[in-house]
Coordinates of C-alpha atoms in Angstrom, one line a residue:
M13 CA 0.0 0.0 0.0
N14 CA 1.1 3.5 -0.8
Y15 CA 0.4 5.9 2.1
K16 CA 2.0 8.5 4.2
K17 CA 2.2 7.9 7.9
A18 CA 0.5 10.5 10.1
S19 CA 2.9 12.9 11.8
Y20 CA 3.2 12.9 15.6
F21 CA 2.0 16.5 15.7
K22 CA -1.2 15.8 13.8
R23 CA -1.9 12.7 15.9
F24 CA -1.4 14.6 19.1
I25 CA -3.6 17.5 18.0
A26 CA -6.3 15.1 16.9
F27 CA -6.0 13.2 20.2
L28 CA -6.5 16.5 22.2
I29 CA -9.5 17.5 20.1
D30 CA -11.1 14.0 20.5
W31 CA -10.1 13.7 24.2
Y32 CA -11.8 17.1 25.0
A33 CA -14.9 16.5 22.9
S34 CA -15.5 12.9 24.2
S35 CA -14.8 13.9 27.8
L36 CA -17.3 16.8 27.5
L37 CA -20.0 14.6 25.9
A38 CA -19.4 11.7 28.4
S39 CA -19.8 14.1 31.3
I40 CA -23.4 15.0 30.4
P41 CA -25.0 11.9 31.9
V42 CA -23.0 12.3 35.1
I43 CA -24.0 15.9 35.4
V44 CA -27.6 15.0 34.7
M45 CA -27.5 12.3 37.4
Q46 CA -26.0 14.8 39.8
S47 CA -28.8 17.3 39.0
I48 CA -31.5 14.6 39.4
Q49 CA -30.1 13.5 42.8
A50 CA -29.7 17.1 44.0
K51 CA -33.1 18.2 42.6
D52 CA -31.3 21.2 41.2
L53 CA -29.0 22.1 38.4
V54 CA -25.5 20.8 39.4
I55 CA -22.5 21.1 37.2
L56 CA -20.4 18.4 39.0
N57 CA -18.6 15.7 37.0
R58 CA -18.1 13.1 39.8
L59 CA -19.6 9.8 40.4
D60 CA -18.5 9.4 44.0
D61 CA -21.0 12.1 45.2
L62 CA -23.9 10.0 43.8
T63 CA -25.7 7.1 45.2
L64 CA -24.4 3.8 43.9
A65 CA -27.4 3.3 41.6
N66 CA -27.1 6.8 40.1
A67 CA -23.4 6.4 39.8
W68 CA -23.8 3.2 37.8
I69 CA -26.5 4.8 35.5
G70 CA -24.3 7.9 34.9
G71 CA -21.1 5.8 34.5
I72 CA -22.6 3.3 32.0
L73 CA -24.2 6.1 30.0
A74 CA -20.9 8.0 29.9
L75 CA -19.1 4.8 28.7
L76 CA -21.7 4.3 26.0
I77 CA -21.1 7.9 24.8
Y78 CA -17.4 7.2 24.8
T79 CA -18.0 4.0 22.7
V80 CA -20.2 5.9 20.2
Y81 CA -17.6 8.6 19.8
Y82 CA -14.6 6.4 19.3
C83 CA -16.2 3.2 17.8
V84 CA -19.5 4.0 16.1
I85 CA -18.8 7.4 14.6
P86 CA -15.5 6.3 12.9
Y87 CA -17.2 3.1 11.7
K88 CA -20.2 4.8 10.2
A89 CA -18.8 7.1 7.5
R90 CA -21.1 9.9 6.4
N91 CA -20.8 13.0 4.2
N92 CA -17.1 13.8 3.7
R93 CA -15.9 11.8 6.7
M94 CA -14.2 8.5 6.0
I95 CA -14.2 5.3 8.0
G96 CA -11.7 5.5 10.8
Q97 CA -12.1 9.2 11.4
T98 CA -13.3 10.8 14.6
P99 CA -14.0 14.6 14.5
G100 CA -10.4 15.3 15.6
R101 CA -8.9 13.1 13.0
Q102 CA -11.1 14.6 10.3
L103 CA -10.0 18.1 11.3
M104 CA -6.3 17.0 11.2
K105 CA -6.8 15.1 7.9
I106 CA -5.7 11.8 9.3
Q107 CA -7.4 8.4 9.3
L108 CA -7.2 5.1 11.2
T109 CA -6.7 2.1 8.8
T110 CA -5.8 -1.5 9.2
I111 CA -2.2 -2.6 8.6
N112 CA -3.1 -4.9 5.8
G113 CA -5.5 -2.6 4.0
S114 CA -8.7 -4.6 4.9
T115 CA -11.9 -2.8 5.9
L116 CA -11.8 -1.3 9.3
T117 CA -14.3 -3.1 11.4
F118 CA -16.2 -2.2 14.6
K119 CA -14.4 -5.0 16.4
K120 CA -11.0 -3.4 15.5
L121 CA -12.2 0.0 16.6
F122 CA -13.6 -1.5 19.9
I123 CA -10.4 -3.3 20.6
R124 CA -8.2 -0.3 19.9
D125 CA -10.2 2.5 21.5
F126 CA -12.3 0.8 24.2
V127 CA -10.2 -2.1 25.4
C128 CA -6.7 -0.8 24.7
V129 CA -7.1 3.0 25.2
L130 CA -9.9 3.2 27.8
L131 CA -9.1 0.1 29.8
L132 CA -5.4 -0.5 29.4
Q133 CA -4.3 3.2 29.0
G134 CA -7.1 4.6 31.0
Y135 CA -5.4 7.7 32.2
L136 CA -5.5 9.0 28.7
T137 CA -9.3 9.2 29.0
S138 CA -11.5 10.9 31.5
S139 CA -14.1 8.2 31.1
N140 CA -11.7 5.8 32.9
I141 CA -12.1 7.8 36.1
Y142 CA -15.7 6.7 36.0
I143 CA -14.6 3.1 35.9
M144 CA -12.2 3.6 38.8
S145 CA -14.9 5.4 40.8
L146 CA -17.5 2.6 40.1
I147 CA -15.0 -0.1 41.2
Q148 CA -14.1 1.8 44.3
M149 CA -17.7 2.5 45.2
T150 CA -19.0 -1.0 44.5
A151 CA -16.1 -3.0 46.0
N152 CA -15.3 -0.4 48.7
L153 CA -11.7 -0.7 47.7
Y154 CA -9.2 2.2 47.2
V155 CA -7.8 1.2 43.8
V156 CA -6.6 4.5 42.3
P157 CA -2.9 4.2 43.1
Y158 CA -2.7 0.7 41.6
F159 CA -4.5 1.8 38.5
Q160 CA -2.3 4.9 38.2
S161 CA 0.9 2.9 38.4
F162 CA -0.3 0.5 35.8
Y163 CA -1.5 3.2 33.4
Y164 CA 1.8 5.2 33.7
A165 CA 3.7 2.0 32.8
V166 CA 1.4 1.2 29.8
I167 CA 1.5 4.8 28.6
A168 CA 5.3 4.9 28.8
I169 CA 5.5 1.6 26.8
S170 CA 3.0 2.9 24.2
L171 CA 5.0 6.2 23.7
L172 CA 8.2 4.2 23.4
M173 CA 6.6 1.9 20.8
L174 CA 5.3 5.0 18.9
L175 CA 8.9 6.4 18.7
I176 CA 10.6 3.1 17.7
S177 CA 8.1 1.3 15.5
K178 CA 8.6 1.6 11.8
K179 CA 4.9 2.4 11.2
K180 CA 4.6 4.9 14.0
Q181 CA 2.3 2.6 15.9
T182 CA 1.3 2.9 19.5
F183 CA 0.5 0.0 21.8
H184 CA -3.1 0.1 21.0
D185 CA -2.3 0.3 17.2
L186 CA -0.2 -2.8 17.5
L187 CA -2.8 -4.8 19.4
S188 CA -5.6 -3.9 17.1
R189 CA -3.4 -4.1 14.0
T190 CA -4.2 -0.5 12.9
Q191 CA -2.2 2.6 11.9
M192 CA -2.7 6.3 11.5
I193 CA -2.2 7.7 8.0
E194 CA -2.5 11.1 6.3
I195 CA -5.4 11.6 3.9
T196 CA -4.0 12.6 0.5
Q197 CA -6.9 13.9 -1.5

């Protein structure tokens, strides 16, 4: 295949755009649950102030929004957007593709962005804070330091892989067998 690998700069800017937009959208159900529980408009993006039932509702809805943003939107191409593009990638004119040129599937997007980024590299997403809060509230365990140490190690490995891999692939790209390329149109 003839393609140009996406630059680190474009990938980083696309990541920032998508991180901010997905975090903002995923916070909406948590803020709604805070407002319902307080019976007043509350702009508070925390699950640990909610009852366990409300925390689970808000957290699950936030994770669904995250999944739609990173897995459904890039899978369902519309208008000028191509498969493999989130809004940030579209703005930066980069696209996620498979290594072998096959069609990008929902499964690959889910493995890359939900399993690998959200769960394994969770500190890169604010939605992961919801997961930590739900585990902590449900199991009554203080797990944050353990998660943080794990995430820092995985992020360091991922950045190292990005710098040394021939195809500029991160940990989540290698596991999902995907890559970021420039759109040349």
